[in-house]
Structure formats: C-alpha cells, structure tokens
C-alpha atoms as a printed R data frame, in Angstrom:
    type eleno elety resid chain resno        x      y       z
1   ATOM     1    CA   MET     A     1  -66.609 44.503 -46.299
2   ATOM     2    CA   LYS     A     2  -65.385 44.370 -42.695
3   ATOM     3    CA   LYS     A     3  -64.670 40.942 -41.263
4   ATOM     4    CA   ILE     A     4  -65.249 39.654 -37.738
5   ATOM     5    CA   VAL     A     5  -64.176 36.357 -36.224
6   ATOM     6    CA   MET     A     6  -66.464 35.125 -33.461
7   ATOM     7    CA   THR     A     7  -65.567 32.440 -30.949
8   ATOM     8    CA   GLY     A     8  -66.997 30.696 -27.930
9   ATOM     9    CA   GLY     A     9  -68.120 27.191 -27.117
10  ATOM    10    CA   GLY     A    10  -68.474 24.292 -24.759
11  ATOM    11    CA   THR     A    11  -72.029 25.145 -23.673
12  ATOM    12    CA   ALA     A    12  -75.011 26.815 -25.311
13  ATOM    13    CA   GLY     A    13  -74.449 29.787 -23.012
14  ATOM    14    CA   HIS     A    14  -71.183 30.467 -24.833
15  ATOM    15    CA   VAL     A    15  -72.842 30.328 -28.251
16  ATOM    16    CA   THR     A    16  -76.399 31.711 -28.184
17  ATOM    17    CA   PRO     A    17  -75.351 35.319 -27.416
18  ATOM    18    CA   ASN     A    18  -73.046 35.169 -30.451
19  ATOM    19    CA   ILE     A    19  -75.956 33.942 -32.552
20  ATOM    20    CA   ALA     A    20  -78.082 36.796 -31.184
21  ATOM    21    CA   LEU     A    21  -75.480 39.286 -32.428
22  ATOM    22    CA   MET     A    22  -75.148 37.867 -35.933
23  ATOM    23    CA   PRO     A    23  -78.125 39.584 -37.644
24  ATOM    24    CA   ALA     A    24  -77.037 43.008 -36.352
25  ATOM    25    CA   LEU     A    25  -73.433 42.358 -37.401
26  ATOM    26    CA   LYS     A    26  -74.580 41.505 -40.921
27  ATOM    27    CA   GLU     A    27  -76.682 44.676 -41.010
28  ATOM    28    CA   ALA     A    28  -73.606 46.631 -39.899
29  ATOM    29    CA   GLY     A    29  -71.674 45.277 -42.889
30  ATOM    30    CA   TYR     A    30  -69.623 42.495 -41.305
31  ATOM    31    CA   ASP     A    31  -68.595 39.251 -42.954
32  ATOM    32    CA   ILE     A    32  -68.678 36.647 -40.132
33  ATOM    33    CA   GLU     A    33  -66.407 33.644 -39.614
34  ATOM    34    CA   TYR     A    34  -66.451 31.402 -36.521
35  ATOM    35    CA   ILE     A    35  -63.682 29.548 -34.695
36  ATOM    36    CA   GLY     A    36  -64.693 26.767 -32.309
37  ATOM    37    CA   SER     A    37  -63.444 23.375 -31.233
38  ATOM    38    CA   VAL     A    38  -63.228 20.575 -33.784
39  ATOM    39    CA   ASN     A    39  -66.076 18.504 -32.376
40  ATOM    40    CA   GLY     A    40  -67.676 20.972 -29.982
41  ATOM    41    CA   MET     A    41  -71.441 21.336 -29.574
42  ATOM    42    CA   GLU     A    42  -71.071 24.849 -31.000
43  ATOM    43    CA   LYS     A    43  -70.222 23.431 -34.439
44  ATOM    44    CA   GLY     A    44  -73.781 22.359 -35.292
45  ATOM    45    CA   LEU     A    45  -75.331 25.512 -33.837
46  ATOM    46    CA   ILE     A    46  -73.109 27.786 -35.927
47  ATOM    47    CA   GLU     A    47  -73.322 25.777 -39.146
48  ATOM    48    CA   ALA     A    48  -77.124 25.978 -38.813
49  ATOM    49    CA   GLN     A    49  -76.703 29.751 -39.124
50  ATOM    50    CA   LYS     A    50  -74.874 29.265 -42.457
51  ATOM    51    CA   ILE     A    51  -71.700 30.787 -40.975
52  ATOM    52    CA   PRO     A    52  -68.277 29.416 -42.050
53  ATOM    53    CA   TYR     A    53  -66.883 27.331 -39.172
54  ATOM    54    CA   HIS     A    54  -63.224 26.603 -38.413
55  ATOM    55    CA   GLY     A    55  -62.390 23.919 -35.842
56  ATOM    56    CA   ILE     A    56  -59.242 24.051 -33.707
57  ATOM    57    CA   SER     A    57  -57.767 21.847 -31.003
58  ATOM    58    CA   SER     A    58  -59.085 22.639 -27.536
59  ATOM    59    CA   GLY     A    59  -58.306 21.540 -24.002
60  ATOM    60    CA   LYS     A    60  -60.050 22.228 -20.726
61  ATOM    61    CA   LEU     A    61  -58.424 24.267 -17.976
62  ATOM    62    CA   ARG     A    62  -59.315 22.665 -14.659
63  ATOM    63    CA   ARG     A    63  -58.982 23.800 -11.054
64  ATOM    64    CA   TYR     A    64  -59.098 20.177  -9.858
65  ATOM    65    CA   PHE     A    65  -56.897 17.119 -10.373
66  ATOM    66    CA   ASP     A    66  -57.455 15.155 -13.548
67  ATOM    67    CA   TRP     A    67  -54.994 13.133 -15.617
68  ATOM    68    CA   LYS     A    68  -56.043 15.169 -18.644
69  ATOM    69    CA   ASN     A    69  -54.430 18.185 -16.962
70  ATOM    70    CA   PHE     A    70  -51.120 16.736 -18.177
71  ATOM    71    CA   THR     A    71  -52.177 16.497 -21.829
72  ATOM    72    CA   ASP     A    72  -54.683 19.307 -22.355
73  ATOM    73    CA   PRO     A    73  -52.073 22.112 -22.182
74  ATOM    74    CA   PHE     A    74  -50.542 20.623 -25.332
75  ATOM    75    CA   ARG     A    75  -53.977 20.696 -27.010
76  ATOM    76    CA   VAL     A    76  -54.310 24.352 -26.034
77  ATOM    77    CA   LEU     A    77  -50.874 25.122 -27.482
78  ATOM    78    CA   LYS     A    78  -51.818 23.308 -30.685
79  ATOM    79    CA   GLY     A    79  -55.057 25.306 -30.795
80  ATOM    80    CA   TYR     A    80  -53.113 28.528 -30.332
81  ATOM    81    CA   GLY     A    81  -50.910 27.707 -33.313
82  ATOM    82    CA   GLN     A    82  -53.953 26.866 -35.416
83  ATOM    83    CA   ALA     A    83  -55.679 30.102 -34.322
84  ATOM    84    CA   VAL     A    84  -52.629 32.176 -35.297
85  ATOM    85    CA   ARG     A    85  -52.623 30.605 -38.754
86  ATOM    86    CA   LEU     A    86  -56.358 31.280 -39.108
87  ATOM    87    CA   MET     A    87  -55.879 34.921 -38.104
88  ATOM    88    CA   LYS     A    88  -53.276 35.331 -40.837
89  ATOM    89    CA   LYS     A    89  -55.491 33.558 -43.370
90  ATOM    90    CA   LEU     A    90  -58.833 35.201 -42.529
91  ATOM    91    CA   LYS     A    91  -57.402 38.665 -41.754
92  ATOM    92    CA   PRO     A    92  -60.301 39.775 -39.507
93  ATOM    93    CA   ASP     A    93  -60.725 43.392 -38.468
94  ATOM    94    CA   VAL     A    94  -61.894 42.348 -35.006
95  ATOM    95    CA   VAL     A    95  -62.555 39.289 -32.829
96  ATOM    96    CA   PHE     A    96  -65.559 38.847 -30.525
97  ATOM    97    CA   SER     A    97  -65.409 36.111 -27.890
98  ATOM    98    CA   LYS     A    98  -68.198 34.767 -25.701
99  ATOM    99    CA   GLY     A    99  -65.925 32.590 -23.610
100 ATOM   100    CA   GLY     A   100  -65.398 28.907 -23.039
101 ATOM   101    CA   PHE     A   101  -62.037 27.186 -23.189
102 ATOM   102    CA   VAL     A   102  -61.813 27.174 -26.985
103 ATOM   103    CA   SER     A   103  -61.880 30.979 -26.951
104 ATOM   104    CA   VAL     A   104  -58.609 31.383 -25.030
105 ATOM   105    CA   PRO     A   105  -56.194 30.491 -27.871
106 ATOM   106    CA   VAL     A   106  -58.309 32.539 -30.301
107 ATOM   107    CA   VAL     A   107  -58.162 35.728 -28.214
108 ATOM   108    CA   LEU     A   108  -54.447 35.300 -27.491
109 ATOM   109    CA   ALA     A   109  -53.801 34.651 -31.204
110 ATOM   110    CA   ALA     A   110  -55.681 37.855 -32.033
111 ATOM   111    CA   LYS     A   111  -53.384 39.800 -29.721
112 ATOM   112    CA   HIS     A   112  -50.330 38.163 -31.307
113 ATOM   113    CA   CYS     A   113  -51.595 39.215 -34.751
114 ATOM   114    CA   HIS     A   114  -52.520 42.749 -33.597
115 ATOM   115    CA   VAL     A   115  -56.251 42.172 -34.113
116 ATOM   116    CA   PRO     A   116  -58.444 43.896 -31.495
117 ATOM   117    CA   ALA     A   117  -60.488 41.431 -29.428
118 ATOM   118    CA   ILE     A   118  -63.606 42.072 -27.378
119 ATOM   119    CA   ILE     A   119  -64.820 39.469 -24.904
120 ATOM   120    CA   HIS     A   120  -68.120 39.101 -23.084
121 ATOM   121    CA   GLU     A   121  -68.487 37.790 -19.525
122 ATOM   122    CA   SER     A   122  -72.007 36.661 -18.642
123 ATOM   123    CA   ASP     A   123  -71.605 35.868 -14.954
124 ATOM   124    CA   ILE     A   124  -70.835 38.154 -12.037
125 ATOM   125    CA   THR     A   125  -67.320 36.773 -11.582
126 ATOM   126    CA   PRO     A   126  -65.201 35.904 -14.648
127 ATOM   127    CA   GLY     A   127  -64.664 32.227 -15.352
128 ATOM   128    CA   LEU     A   128  -61.173 30.804 -15.652
129 ATOM   129    CA   ALA     A   129  -61.133 30.956 -19.463
130 ATOM   130    CA   ASN     A   130  -62.074 34.640 -19.526
131 ATOM   131    CA   LYS     A   131  -59.641 35.457 -16.716
132 ATOM   132    CA   ILE     A   132  -56.871 34.310 -19.046
133 ATOM   133    CA   ALA     A   133  -58.399 35.836 -22.183
134 ATOM   134    CA   ILE     A   134  -58.814 39.268 -20.571
135 ATOM   135    CA   LYS     A   135  -55.065 39.790 -20.982
136 ATOM   136    CA   GLY     A   136  -55.470 39.665 -24.758
137 ATOM   137    CA   ALA     A   137  -58.647 41.735 -24.979
138 ATOM   138    CA   LYS     A   138  -59.131 45.422 -25.690
139 ATOM   139    CA   LYS     A   139  -62.539 45.551 -24.006
140 ATOM   140    CA   VAL     A   140  -64.559 43.279 -21.709
141 ATOM   141    CA   CYS     A   141  -68.371 43.431 -21.817
142 ATOM   142    CA   CYS     A   142  -70.390 42.315 -18.813
143 ATOM   143    CA   ASN     A   143  -73.983 41.797 -17.659
144 ATOM   144    CA   PHE     A   144  -73.914 42.848 -14.021
145 ATOM   145    CA   PRO     A   145  -72.829 46.090 -12.311
146 ATOM   146    CA   GLU     A   146  -71.112 43.919  -9.676
147 ATOM   147    CA   THR     A   147  -68.779 42.478 -12.343
148 ATOM   148    CA   MET     A   148  -67.069 45.805 -13.000
149 ATOM   149    CA   LYS     A   149  -64.926 45.520  -9.857
150 ATOM   150    CA   TYR     A   150  -63.436 42.219 -11.097
151 ATOM   151    CA   LEU     A   151  -62.304 43.694 -14.429
152 ATOM   152    CA   PRO     A   152  -59.560 46.138 -15.457
153 ATOM   153    CA   ALA     A   153  -61.086 49.621 -15.223
154 ATOM   154    CA   ASP     A   154  -59.833 50.627 -18.680
155 ATOM   155    CA   LYS     A   155  -61.390 47.549 -20.319
156 ATOM   156    CA   ALA     A   156  -64.715 47.012 -18.509
157 ATOM   157    CA   VAL     A   157  -67.965 48.012 -20.266
158 ATOM   158    CA   LEU     A   158  -71.418 47.296 -18.819
159 ATOM   159    CA   THR     A   159  -73.471 46.178 -21.827
160 ATOM   160    CA   GLY     A   160  -75.915 43.526 -20.687
161 ATOM   161    CA   SER     A   161  -76.368 40.312 -22.645
162 ATOM   162    CA   PRO     A   162  -77.365 40.053 -26.339
163 ATOM   163    CA   ILE     A   163  -80.939 38.776 -26.533
164 ATOM   164    CA   ARG     A   164  -82.252 36.948 -29.579
165 ATOM   165    CA   ARG     A   165  -84.701 39.200 -31.400
166 ATOM   166    CA   GLU     A   166  -87.100 36.354 -32.090
167 ATOM   167    CA   LEU     A   167  -87.808 35.986 -28.357
168 ATOM   168    CA   PHE     A   168  -89.871 39.168 -28.576
169 ATOM   169    CA   SER     A   169  -92.073 37.925 -31.408
170 ATOM   170    CA   GLY     A   170  -93.700 34.811 -29.962
171 ATOM   171    CA   VAL     A   171  -97.395 34.033 -30.488
172 ATOM   172    CA   ALA     A   172  -99.213 32.793 -27.379
173 ATOM   173    CA   GLU     A   173 -101.922 31.014 -29.393
174 ATOM   174    CA   ASN     A   174  -99.284 28.807 -31.026
175 ATOM   175    CA   ALA     A   175  -98.107 27.630 -27.597
176 ATOM   176    CA   ILE     A   176 -101.689 26.899 -26.491
177 ATOM   177    CA   LYS     A   177 -102.090 24.576 -29.473
178 ATOM   178    CA   LEU     A   178  -98.651 22.989 -29.002
179 ATOM   179    CA   CYS     A   179  -99.365 22.263 -25.332
180 ATOM   180    CA   ASN     A   180 -102.932 21.084 -25.966
181 ATOM   181    CA   PHE     A   181 -104.281 23.464 -23.357
182 ATOM   182    CA   PRO     A   182 -108.089 23.659 -23.574
183 ATOM   183    CA   ASP     A   183 -108.137 27.454 -23.332
184 ATOM   184    CA   HIS     A   184 -106.247 30.419 -21.886
185 ATOM   185    CA   ASN     A   185 -108.414 30.833 -18.812
186 ATOM   186    CA   LYS     A   186 -105.611 30.085 -16.343
187 ATOM   187    CA   PRO     A   187 -102.203 31.764 -15.940
188 ATOM   188    CA   VAL     A   188  -99.262 29.762 -17.275
189 ATOM   189    CA   ILE     A   189  -96.032 28.792 -15.518
190 ATOM   190    CA   LEU     A   190  -93.001 28.013 -17.697
191 ATOM   191    CA   ILE     A   191  -90.391 25.784 -16.032
192 ATOM   192    CA   ILE     A   192  -86.900 25.898 -17.535
193 ATOM   193    CA   GLY     A   193  -84.392 23.401 -16.145
194 ATOM   194    CA   GLY     A   194  -81.609 23.850 -18.673
195 ATOM   195    CA   SER     A   195  -80.705 21.651 -21.647
196 ATOM   196    CA   LEU     A   196  -80.001 18.658 -19.381
197 ATOM   197    CA   GLY     A   197  -82.819 19.431 -16.975
198 ATOM   198    CA   SER     A   198  -82.640 19.432 -13.208
199 ATOM   199    CA   LYS     A   199  -83.572 16.333 -11.227
200 ATOM   200    CA   LYS     A   200  -84.357 18.322  -8.087
201 ATOM   201    CA   VAL     A   201  -86.471 20.924  -9.872
202 ATOM   202    CA   ASN     A   202  -88.300 18.268 -11.898
203 ATOM   203    CA   GLU     A   203  -89.113 16.238  -8.785
204 ATOM   204    CA   ALA     A   204  -90.285 19.262  -6.818
205 ATOM   205    CA   VAL     A   205  -92.509 20.511  -9.642
206 ATOM   206    CA   ARG     A   206  -94.095 17.111 -10.194
207 ATOM   207    CA   GLU     A   207  -94.676 16.655  -6.465
208 ATOM   208    CA   ILE     A   208  -96.777 19.822  -6.274
209 ATOM   209    CA   LEU     A   209  -98.314 19.430  -9.738
210 ATOM   210    CA   PRO     A   210 -101.842 18.607  -8.454
211 ATOM   211    CA   GLU     A   211 -101.792 21.818  -6.401
212 ATOM   212    CA   LEU     A   212 -100.384 23.890  -9.264
213 ATOM   213    CA   LEU     A   213 -102.974 22.671 -11.744
214 ATOM   214    CA   LYS     A   214 -105.796 23.988  -9.552
215 ATOM   215    CA   ASP     A   215 -104.782 27.540 -10.486
216 ATOM   216    CA   PHE     A   216 -102.263 27.311 -13.346
217 ATOM   217    CA   TYR     A   217 -101.397 25.608 -16.592
218 ATOM   218    CA   VAL     A   218  -97.825 24.307 -16.585
219 ATOM   219    CA   ILE     A   219  -95.250 24.068 -19.403
220 ATOM   220    CA   HIS     A   220  -92.355 21.935 -18.174
221 ATOM   221    CA   LEU     A   221  -89.032 21.841 -20.068
222 ATOM   222    CA   CYS     A   222  -87.560 18.936 -18.129
223 ATOM   223    CA   GLY     A   223  -84.395 18.078 -20.079
224 ATOM   224    CA   LYS     A   224  -83.290 15.225 -22.276
225 ATOM   225    CA   GLY     A   225  -84.477 11.827 -21.050
226 ATOM   226    CA   ASN     A   226  -86.560 13.309 -18.234
227 ATOM   227    CA   LEU     A   227  -90.110 12.951 -19.545
228 ATOM   228    CA   ASP     A   228  -92.475 11.213 -17.116
229 ATOM   229    CA   ASN     A   229  -94.833  8.998 -19.123
230 ATOM   230    CA   LYS     A   230  -97.148  8.604 -16.119
231 ATOM   231    CA   LEU     A   231  -98.014 12.302 -16.443
232 ATOM   232    CA   ALA     A   232  -98.715 12.230 -20.175
233 ATOM   233    CA   GLY     A   233 -102.160 13.459 -21.129
234 ATOM   234    CA   ILE     A   234 -102.908 15.355 -17.924
235 ATOM   235    CA   THR     A   235 -104.994 18.400 -18.837
236 ATOM   236    CA   GLY     A   236 -103.103 21.627 -18.268
237 ATOM   237    CA   TYR     A   237  -99.644 20.005 -18.028
238 ATOM   238    CA   ALA     A   238  -97.327 19.907 -21.049
239 ATOM   239    CA   GLN     A   239  -93.852 18.409 -20.729
240 ATOM   240    CA   PHE     A   240  -91.049 18.631 -23.287
241 ATOM   241    CA   GLU     A   241  -87.419 17.553 -23.190
242 ATOM   242    CA   TYR     A   242  -86.409 20.929 -24.597
243 ATOM   243    CA   ALA     A   243  -87.692 23.715 -26.834
244 ATOM   244    CA   ASN     A   244  -86.080 25.374 -29.845
245 ATOM   245    CA   ALA     A   245  -88.004 27.776 -32.085
246 ATOM   246    CA   GLU     A   246  -91.206 27.090 -30.133
247 ATOM   247    CA   LEU     A   247  -89.675 28.626 -26.994
248 ATOM   248    CA   THR     A   248  -90.591 32.098 -28.261
249 ATOM   249    CA   ASP     A   249  -94.280 31.151 -28.275
250 ATOM   250    CA   MET     A   250  -93.969 29.579 -24.820
251 ATOM   251    CA   PHE     A   251  -92.472 32.799 -23.477
252 ATOM   252    CA   ALA     A   252  -95.311 34.781 -25.031
253 ATOM   253    CA   LEU     A   253  -97.856 32.574 -23.267
254 ATOM   254    CA   ALA     A   254  -96.105 32.354 -19.885
255 ATOM   255    CA   ASP     A   255  -97.191 34.584 -17.009
256 ATOM   256    CA   MET     A   256  -94.230 33.580 -14.839
257 ATOM   257    CA   ALA     A   257  -91.225 31.261 -14.922
258 ATOM   258    CA   ILE     A   258  -89.264 28.900 -12.702
259 ATOM   259    CA   SER     A   259  -85.658 28.663 -13.849
260 ATOM   260    CA   ARG     A   260  -82.075 27.874 -13.033
261 ATOM   261    CA   ALA     A   261  -79.937 30.999 -12.753
262 ATOM   262    CA   GLY     A   262  -77.629 30.774 -15.746
263 ATOM   263    CA   ALA     A   263  -76.777 34.298 -16.878
264 ATOM   264    CA   ASN     A   264  -78.241 34.059 -20.370
265 ATOM   265    CA   SER     A   265  -81.521 32.541 -19.164
266 ATOM   266    CA   ILE     A   266  -82.128 35.140 -16.485
267 ATOM   267    CA   CYS     A   267  -81.209 38.003 -18.825
268 ATOM   268    CA   GLU     A   268  -83.882 36.727 -21.216
269 ATOM   269    CA   LEU     A   269  -86.411 36.702 -18.370
270 ATOM   270    CA   LEU     A   270  -85.408 40.264 -17.505
271 ATOM   271    CA   ALA     A   271  -85.696 41.476 -21.095
272 ATOM   272    CA   LEU     A   272  -89.140 39.865 -21.415
273 ATOM   273    CA   HIS     A   273  -90.257 41.179 -17.986
274 ATOM   274    CA   LYS     A   274  -91.316 37.717 -16.800
275 ATOM   275    CA   PRO     A   275  -91.825 37.385 -13.011
276 ATOM   276    CA   ASN     A   276  -89.682 34.466 -11.963
277 ATOM   277    CA   ILE     A   277  -88.431 32.092  -9.311
278 ATOM   278    CA   LEU     A   278  -84.729 31.265  -9.575
279 ATOM   279    CA   ILE     A   279  -83.291 28.027  -8.201
280 ATOM   280    CA   PRO     A   280  -79.517 28.408  -8.723
281 ATOM   281    CA   LEU     A   281  -77.102 25.532  -8.926
282 ATOM   282    CA   SER     A   282  -75.371 25.335  -5.563
283 ATOM   283    CA   ALA     A   283  -71.717 26.263  -5.109
284 ATOM   284    CA   ALA     A   284  -71.064 22.583  -4.361
285 ATOM   285    CA   ALA     A   285  -72.321 21.612  -7.829
286 ATOM   286    CA   SER     A   286  -70.673 24.483  -9.733
287 ATOM   287    CA   ARG     A   287  -68.235 27.350  -9.241
288 ATOM   288    CA   GLY     A   288  -71.041 29.286  -7.551
289 ATOM   289    CA   ASP     A   289  -71.778 31.689 -10.404
290 ATOM   290    CA   GLN     A   290  -75.500 30.904 -10.461
291 ATOM   291    CA   VAL     A   291  -75.813 31.675  -6.755
292 ATOM   292    CA   LEU     A   292  -74.224 35.091  -7.306
293 ATOM   293    CA   ASN     A   293  -76.368 35.756 -10.394
294 ATOM   294    CA   ALA     A   294  -79.527 34.946  -8.450
295 ATOM   295    CA   LYS     A   295  -78.522 37.114  -5.496
296 ATOM   296    CA   SER     A   296  -77.994 40.076  -7.827
297 ATOM   297    CA   PHE     A   297  -81.424 39.641  -9.417
298 ATOM   298    CA   LYS     A   298  -83.052 39.252  -6.003
299 ATOM   299    CA   LYS     A   299  -81.342 42.414  -4.749
300 ATOM   300    CA   GLN     A   300  -82.601 44.344  -7.773
301 ATOM   301    CA   GLY     A   301  -86.147 43.097  -7.222
302 ATOM   302    CA   PHE     A   302  -86.303 41.040 -10.425
303 ATOM   303    CA   SER     A   303  -86.562 37.548  -8.910
304 ATOM   304    CA   TYR     A   304  -87.619 35.376  -5.992
305 ATOM   305    CA   VAL     A   305  -84.785 33.016  -5.069
306 ATOM   306    CA   ILE     A   306  -84.924 29.527  -3.559
307 ATOM   307    CA   GLU     A   307  -81.687 27.758  -2.682
308 ATOM   308    CA   GLU     A   308  -80.984 24.293  -4.111
309 ATOM   309    CA   GLU     A   309  -82.368 22.586  -0.995
310 ATOM   310    CA   LEU     A   310  -85.929 23.346  -2.051
311 ATOM   311    CA   THR     A   311  -88.973 21.543  -0.698
312 ATOM   312    CA   LYS     A   312  -92.450 21.165  -2.140
313 ATOM   313    CA   ASP     A   313  -93.750 23.615   0.468
314 ATOM   314    CA   SER     A   314  -91.102 26.260  -0.278
315 ATOM   315    CA   LEU     A   315  -91.696 25.987  -4.025
316 ATOM   316    CA   LEU     A   316  -95.482 26.153  -3.740
317 ATOM   317    CA   SER     A   317  -95.222 29.133  -1.384
318 ATOM   318    CA   ALA     A   318  -92.858 30.887  -3.808
319 ATOM   319    CA   VAL     A   319  -95.225 30.357  -6.754
320 ATOM   320    CA   LYS     A   320  -98.106 31.904  -4.829
321 ATOM   321    CA   GLU     A   321  -95.966 34.837  -3.643
322 ATOM   322    CA   VAL     A   322  -94.549 35.666  -7.072
323 ATOM   323    CA   TYR     A   323  -97.840 35.407  -8.900
324 ATOM   324    CA   SER     A   324  -99.669 37.466  -6.262
325 ATOM   325    CA   ASN     A   325  -96.991 40.169  -6.524
326 ATOM   326    CA   ARG     A   326  -96.258 39.787 -10.246
327 ATOM   327    CA   ASP     A   327  -96.790 43.477 -10.961
328 ATOM   328    CA   LYS     A   328  -94.080 44.367  -8.448
329 ATOM   329    CA   TYR     A   329  -91.575 42.187 -10.264
330 ATOM   330    CA   LYS     A   330  -92.651 43.469 -13.684
331 ATOM   331    CA   ASP     A   331  -92.279 47.079 -12.557
332 ATOM   332    CA   ALA     A   332  -88.791 46.456 -11.181
333 ATOM   333    CA   MET     A   333  -87.704 44.869 -14.453
334 ATOM   334    CA   ALA     A   334  -89.316 47.609 -16.540
335 ATOM   335    CA   LYS     A   335  -87.477 50.265 -14.502
336 ATOM   336    CA   SER     A   336  -84.161 48.444 -14.700
337 ATOM   337    CA   GLY     A   337  -83.116 50.404 -17.764
338 ATOM   338    CA   GLN     A   338  -82.257 47.147 -19.542
339 ATOM   339    CA   MET     A   339  -79.896 48.430 -22.184
340 ATOM   340    CA   ASP     A   340  -80.109 47.709 -25.865
341 ATOM   341    CA   SER     A   341  -77.238 45.274 -25.453
342 ATOM   342    CA   ILE     A   342  -76.867 44.422 -29.128
343 ATOM   343    CA   ALA     A   343  -76.638 48.076 -30.209
344 ATOM   344    CA   THR     A   344  -74.151 48.818 -27.412
345 ATOM   345    CA   ILE     A   345  -71.907 45.890 -28.372
346 ATOM   346    CA   ILE     A   346  -72.072 46.696 -32.097
347 ATOM   347    CA   ASP     A   347  -70.982 50.276 -31.321
348 ATOM   348    CA   LEU     A   348  -68.098 48.913 -29.258
349 ATOM   349    CA   ILE     A   349  -67.024 46.572 -32.078
350 ATOM   350    CA   ASN     A   350  -67.195 49.417 -34.604
351 ATOM   351    CA   SER     A   351  -65.103 51.683 -32.398
352 ATOM   352    CA   GLN     A   352  -62.354 49.067 -32.058
353 ATOM   353    CA   VAL     A   353  -62.298 48.488 -35.824
354 ATOM   354    CA   LYS     A   354  -62.047 52.237 -36.404
355 ATOM   355    CA   LYS     A   355  -59.179 52.591 -33.912
356 ATOM   356    CA   SER     A   356  -57.207 49.762 -35.484
357 ATOM   357    CA   SER     A   357  -57.692 50.817 -39.109
C-alpha cells in the first residue's frame, strides 16, 4: 500500500481541507499518517478521523517584534530534526501539506529525504509559512487564478479547494427541527462568523434582526461565548456558538449566507452555489488575505462585499440586494467551472508518487 504523510495546523482552515481529502486518498489505496504540532488544535481533529498522529515541536514565524522570535527558531529547528526522523521511520511515498507553521519543517524534511511534497495555498497571496515551504515542494496547488502569478510557473497548479463530501448531503428538514422554525415558509439566512465569531458582524446582525425577521428566518453561528440570552426563544431566530455535523443540514436549508471571507468558507459557498454577502477581515486586523479573497469573488460575480466598517443600513441593503438578485449569483457560481478539486489533487499526488518510484 502507498503511504502519504499529511501536515498542516494552527487553524481549522489548515486542517479541514486535509480531512476532506482523506476518504478519496483511502479509496486510492493510501495509508495515511499525520504530522502536526504536539499540542496543536489539529491533534483532536485528526485523531477523531482515526488517523495516526505524530506531534513535533513548532514555532511561529512572525513579521512583527515579539520576544518569542528569539526562541521559536530553535523550536522550528527541533521540529525539523523530528520531522526528518519521522520521514525515515514512516517512509512515505509523498507528503501533502495544507500550510501553517508546523508544516514548514515537515516539507523541508521531505525534501531532505527525497520525498516529493505537494502543498496547497488557500488564499490569493501565499502566507509566510507557505512562502518558505514552496522551496521544498514539487507542486503548489491554489484556489484562485490570481495566485498563479505569485508562484513558480513550473510548480503552480490551479486546483480549487477540497470540499467535504458531506456538505452536499444535508437535509433541510433536520435544520428546521434543530432551529425550532415553525415552518419553511420564509427564506433562510445563514450567518457564519468563524469559530471565534465576529463582534462587528454579530452586533450588526442583531441590530437589524427585527427587520430581517419580517422576511427571513435567521440561523446565526455567532462564535464561542457570543450567545445573546436576551434573544433566546425569538421565533425565526436560532443562534449557536458553532456547528459541526449539523452544518450540512443548515447549508441545505439556507437560501443565502453572510460570512467572513476565509478561503475555505467561501469555496464551500461557491461549491454549494449559495448567494452570499462577504464581510472580510480588514487588512488592519489581518495580513489582508480576506480582503483579496472577497475582491476576487466579487469580480467573478459570486459575492456581494461589504468592508469591515459595515453599518446596519449597509447590511440590510445588501441582504435585500442579494436575495432579490439571488439567481444572478447562482448562475455565476454554476458557470464558474468549479473543478472537482479532490479528483484533481489526487491525480497530482499519484503523478508525483509515480515519478519518484
């Protein structure tokens, strides 16, 4: 049996695409092992998939001053040594990396051990970890056409993002029961603020909630610790800190979405053809990748974009515009030629294994 080592961690965005690939890799005959950080959030997610997990030392690579900048390089070097030893022990045929700082020593160790590595970049511009890892990779997968110009021409492959198969099999009736909606006589808005939620998005949504509920039912994923008890029991409004397996049913029920502009989230909206409003994290609050992601989707006709400085009037106006023109957004997404990302990536992995054997 062929063996693949997968890596990536630090955020769910660096793990969920790997999880989406796992069933297809198993079907293609791969034995899967995973390398992540010792205590990273990816550990629980991967162990839940019954995949062997190997923890290594990991440090963060920062563009700003922090005292840890003096110690973390030593953690990275330690992680590199551990990754080299794991490569020699596990003897993988190929490595697939989804990014995050823990992935850097793994990809560089793969190069040292002459194991082909493929990395995936979700955002339009590569993050710092992937910028370093690219040097050790044979191929670099990406989501956006705009990303190709930032990558070595002989390595760049436009694949799109792996989407979890279960997202396409949700049951709307299950979500109606979960949300205690009285019926399905109104369209449904799904609000996705990320695992930690978004204070600004939450406040704006709740400020216009009375207006929204005149015409819509609302499912609000507001993030950990962000439930508003004063709104509990309002007919047509269901709030949750987060959603796991039940998210597939929520997607099936939703007629449109309001979301941050993380690459994985918006690629799921594209694959599901859900008209959407994107509210990207500002460049001041991040490295600006969400702003670029949102601009790309707006340019392609997939999304309506509101900058971080949203108001209740701008959000309410956007909801009315997107729902009124929902067919326009659906058509644009349907015509996008969204690739079968998983099949494309599996073919790429197979080709690298064949070349190295």
